[in-house]
Coordinates of C-alpha atoms in Angstrom, one line a residue:
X1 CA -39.6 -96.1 131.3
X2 CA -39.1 -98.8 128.2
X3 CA -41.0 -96.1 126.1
X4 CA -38.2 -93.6 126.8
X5 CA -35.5 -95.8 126.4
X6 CA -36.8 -97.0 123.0
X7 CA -37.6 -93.2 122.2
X8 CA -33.8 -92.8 122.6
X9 CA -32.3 -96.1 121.4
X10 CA -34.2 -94.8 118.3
X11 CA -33.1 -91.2 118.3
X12 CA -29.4 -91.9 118.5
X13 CA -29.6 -95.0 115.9
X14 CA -30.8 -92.9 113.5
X15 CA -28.9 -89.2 114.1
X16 CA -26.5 -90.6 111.7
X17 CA -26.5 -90.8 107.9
X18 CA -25.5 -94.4 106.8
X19 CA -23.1 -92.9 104.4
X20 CA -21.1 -91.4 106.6
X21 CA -20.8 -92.1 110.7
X22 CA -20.2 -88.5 111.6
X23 CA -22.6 -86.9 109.6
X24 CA -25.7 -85.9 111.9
X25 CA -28.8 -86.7 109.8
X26 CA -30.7 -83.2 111.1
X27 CA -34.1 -84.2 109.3
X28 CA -34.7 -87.3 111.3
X29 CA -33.5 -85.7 114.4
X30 CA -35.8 -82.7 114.0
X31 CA -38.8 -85.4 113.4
X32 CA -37.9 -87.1 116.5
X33 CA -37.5 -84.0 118.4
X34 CA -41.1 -83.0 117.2
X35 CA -42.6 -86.0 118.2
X36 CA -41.2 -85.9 121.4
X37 CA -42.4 -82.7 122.0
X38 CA -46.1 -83.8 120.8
X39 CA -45.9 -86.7 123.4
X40 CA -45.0 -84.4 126.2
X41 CA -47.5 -81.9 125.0
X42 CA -50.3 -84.4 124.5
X43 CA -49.4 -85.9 128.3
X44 CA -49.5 -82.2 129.6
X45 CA -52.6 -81.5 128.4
X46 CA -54.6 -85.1 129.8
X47 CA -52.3 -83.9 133.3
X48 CA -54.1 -80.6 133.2
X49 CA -57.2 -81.9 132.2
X50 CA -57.1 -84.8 135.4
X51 CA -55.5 -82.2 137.7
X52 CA -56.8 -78.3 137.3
X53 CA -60.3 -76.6 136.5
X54 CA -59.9 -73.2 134.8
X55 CA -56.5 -72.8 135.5
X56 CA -56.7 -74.0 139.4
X57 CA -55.3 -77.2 140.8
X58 CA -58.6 -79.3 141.7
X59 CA -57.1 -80.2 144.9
X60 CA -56.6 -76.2 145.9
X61 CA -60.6 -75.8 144.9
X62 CA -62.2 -78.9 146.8
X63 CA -60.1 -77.8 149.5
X64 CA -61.5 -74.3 149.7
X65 CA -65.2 -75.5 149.4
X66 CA -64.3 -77.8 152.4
X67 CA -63.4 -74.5 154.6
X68 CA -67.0 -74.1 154.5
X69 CA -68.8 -76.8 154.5
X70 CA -70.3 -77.7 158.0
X71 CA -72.3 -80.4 159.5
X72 CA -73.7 -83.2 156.9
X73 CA -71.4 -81.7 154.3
X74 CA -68.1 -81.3 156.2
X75 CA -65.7 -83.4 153.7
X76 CA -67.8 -83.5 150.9
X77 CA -65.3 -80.6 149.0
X78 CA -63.7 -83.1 146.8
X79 CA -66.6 -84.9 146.1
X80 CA -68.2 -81.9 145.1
X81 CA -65.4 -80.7 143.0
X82 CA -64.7 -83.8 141.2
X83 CA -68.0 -84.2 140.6
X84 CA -68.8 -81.0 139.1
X85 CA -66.2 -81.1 136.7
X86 CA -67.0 -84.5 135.7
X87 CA -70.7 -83.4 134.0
X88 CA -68.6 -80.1 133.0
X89 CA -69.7 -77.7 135.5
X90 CA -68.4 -74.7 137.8
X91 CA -67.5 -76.4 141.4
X92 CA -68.1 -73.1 143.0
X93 CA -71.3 -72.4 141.6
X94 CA -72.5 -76.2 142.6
X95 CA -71.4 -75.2 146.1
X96 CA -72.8 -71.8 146.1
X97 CA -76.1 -73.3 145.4
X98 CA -75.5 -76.4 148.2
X99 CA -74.7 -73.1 150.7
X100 CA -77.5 -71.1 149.7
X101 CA -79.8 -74.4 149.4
X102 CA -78.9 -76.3 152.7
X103 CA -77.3 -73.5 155.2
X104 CA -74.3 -75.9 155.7
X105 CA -72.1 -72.9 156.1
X106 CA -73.4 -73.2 159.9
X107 CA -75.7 -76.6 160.5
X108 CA -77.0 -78.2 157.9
X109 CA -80.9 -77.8 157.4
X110 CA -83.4 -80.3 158.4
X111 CA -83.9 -81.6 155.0
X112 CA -79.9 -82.0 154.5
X113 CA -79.5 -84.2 157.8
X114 CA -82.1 -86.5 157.9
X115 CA -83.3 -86.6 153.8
X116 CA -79.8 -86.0 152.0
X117 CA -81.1 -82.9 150.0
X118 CA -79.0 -80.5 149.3
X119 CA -80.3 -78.6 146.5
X120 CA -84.1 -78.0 147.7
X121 CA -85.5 -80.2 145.4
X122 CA -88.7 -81.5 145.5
X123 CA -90.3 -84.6 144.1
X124 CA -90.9 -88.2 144.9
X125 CA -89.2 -90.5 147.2
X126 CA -91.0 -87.8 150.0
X127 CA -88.7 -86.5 152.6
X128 CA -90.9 -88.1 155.3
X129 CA -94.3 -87.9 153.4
X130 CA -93.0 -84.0 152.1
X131 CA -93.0 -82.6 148.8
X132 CA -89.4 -82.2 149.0
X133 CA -87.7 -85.2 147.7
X134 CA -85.3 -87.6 150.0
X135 CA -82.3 -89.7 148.7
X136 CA -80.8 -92.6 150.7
X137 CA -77.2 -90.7 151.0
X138 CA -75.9 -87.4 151.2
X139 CA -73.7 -88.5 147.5
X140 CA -76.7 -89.2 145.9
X141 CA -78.7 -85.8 146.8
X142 CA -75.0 -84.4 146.0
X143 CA -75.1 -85.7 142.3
X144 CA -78.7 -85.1 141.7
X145 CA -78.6 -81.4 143.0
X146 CA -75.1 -81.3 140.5
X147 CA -76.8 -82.8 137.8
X148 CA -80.3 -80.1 137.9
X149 CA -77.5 -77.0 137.7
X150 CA -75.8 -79.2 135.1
X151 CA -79.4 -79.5 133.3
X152 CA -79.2 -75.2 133.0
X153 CA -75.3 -74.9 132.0
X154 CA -76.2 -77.4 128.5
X155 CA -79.7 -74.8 128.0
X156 CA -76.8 -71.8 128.4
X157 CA -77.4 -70.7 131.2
X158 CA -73.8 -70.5 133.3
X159 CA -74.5 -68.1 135.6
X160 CA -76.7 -67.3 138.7
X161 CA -78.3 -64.7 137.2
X162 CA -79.5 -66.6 134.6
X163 CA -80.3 -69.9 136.6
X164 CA -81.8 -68.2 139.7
X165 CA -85.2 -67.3 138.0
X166 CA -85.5 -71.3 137.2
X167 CA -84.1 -72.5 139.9
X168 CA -85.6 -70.3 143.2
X169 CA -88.7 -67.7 143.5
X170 CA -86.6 -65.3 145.7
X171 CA -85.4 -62.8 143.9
X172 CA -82.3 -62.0 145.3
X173 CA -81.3 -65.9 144.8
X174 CA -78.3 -65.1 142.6
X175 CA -77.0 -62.2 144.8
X176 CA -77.0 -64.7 147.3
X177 CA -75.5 -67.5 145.9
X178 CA -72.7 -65.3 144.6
X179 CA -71.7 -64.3 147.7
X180 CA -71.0 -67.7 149.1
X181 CA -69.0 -68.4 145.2
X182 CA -66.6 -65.2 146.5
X183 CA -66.4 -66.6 150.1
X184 CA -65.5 -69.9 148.5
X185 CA -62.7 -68.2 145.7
X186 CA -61.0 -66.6 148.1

């Protein structure tokens, strides 16, 4: 509020040439204009930045990964979404691969409920002496799962088909996962 009024305490004290009251001085007020206009386009652009994800609100997304998100994930949408962008990566795809991953499109597997896994991903603390790995909350296993896809998208690879043959031996991975990314879009 004080910047604006400064902005325009300082716009209309210098519109006029000294010479001459009534004379607009158009070279200052253009430079103010411009500046105004940077300000407003530099705000704009953090907004955008805070508020949308390729052109889409990041409310509208987390709210359509929530549609389908069940059991241990019900919620989580925002979460997801937010977090996601945050390390720079497709929302939907991270939820694709939590679907495909976890089966919380219905109930939750096993390993989503009682370990907080959500991306399959094996290694030590043991899900209950397993080779599949457990985290002490459902955020955690959210972030690490998030963080693996991330670990593909900075090697180049942005899409399922390129992350499925790392990521999962079935085949038709991708194919999979992409079905759950149009269910989600939609």
């Amino acid at each position: 509020m004080i910047y604006k009024l400064l902005v325009a305490l300082t716009l209309f004290g210098g519109i006029f040439n000294k010479r001459n009251n009534m004379e607009i001085n158009h070279d200052y007020l253009n430079k103010q204009i411009e500046l105004s206009v940077k300000h407003f386009q530099s705000e704009h652009e953090d907004y955008k930045k805070e508020n949308y994800f390729n052109g889409e609100k990041i409310d509208v997304i987390a709210n359509k990964i929530d549609r389908y998100l069940n059991s241990t994930l019900k919620g989580k949408g925002k979460f997801i979404t937010e977090y996601s962008i945050s390390v720079g990566m497709d929302p939907y795809l991270a939820a694709g691969v939590m679907l495909q991953e976890t089966g919380c499109y219905w109930r939750c597997s096993y390993l989503t409920r009682v370990c907080n896994n959500v991306g399959g991903n094996k290694g030590k603390p043991g899900c209950n002496g397993g080779s599949y790995r457990r985290f002490d909350t459902i955020e955690e296993g959210i972030k690490f799962a998030i963080n693996k896809l991330n670990s593909y998208y900075k090697k180049g690879l942005t899409t399922t088909e390129q992350i499925g043959p790392k990521y999962a031996s079935d085949p038709k991975w991708p194919q999979r996962v992409n079905n759950y990314i149009k269910k989600l879009k939609k």
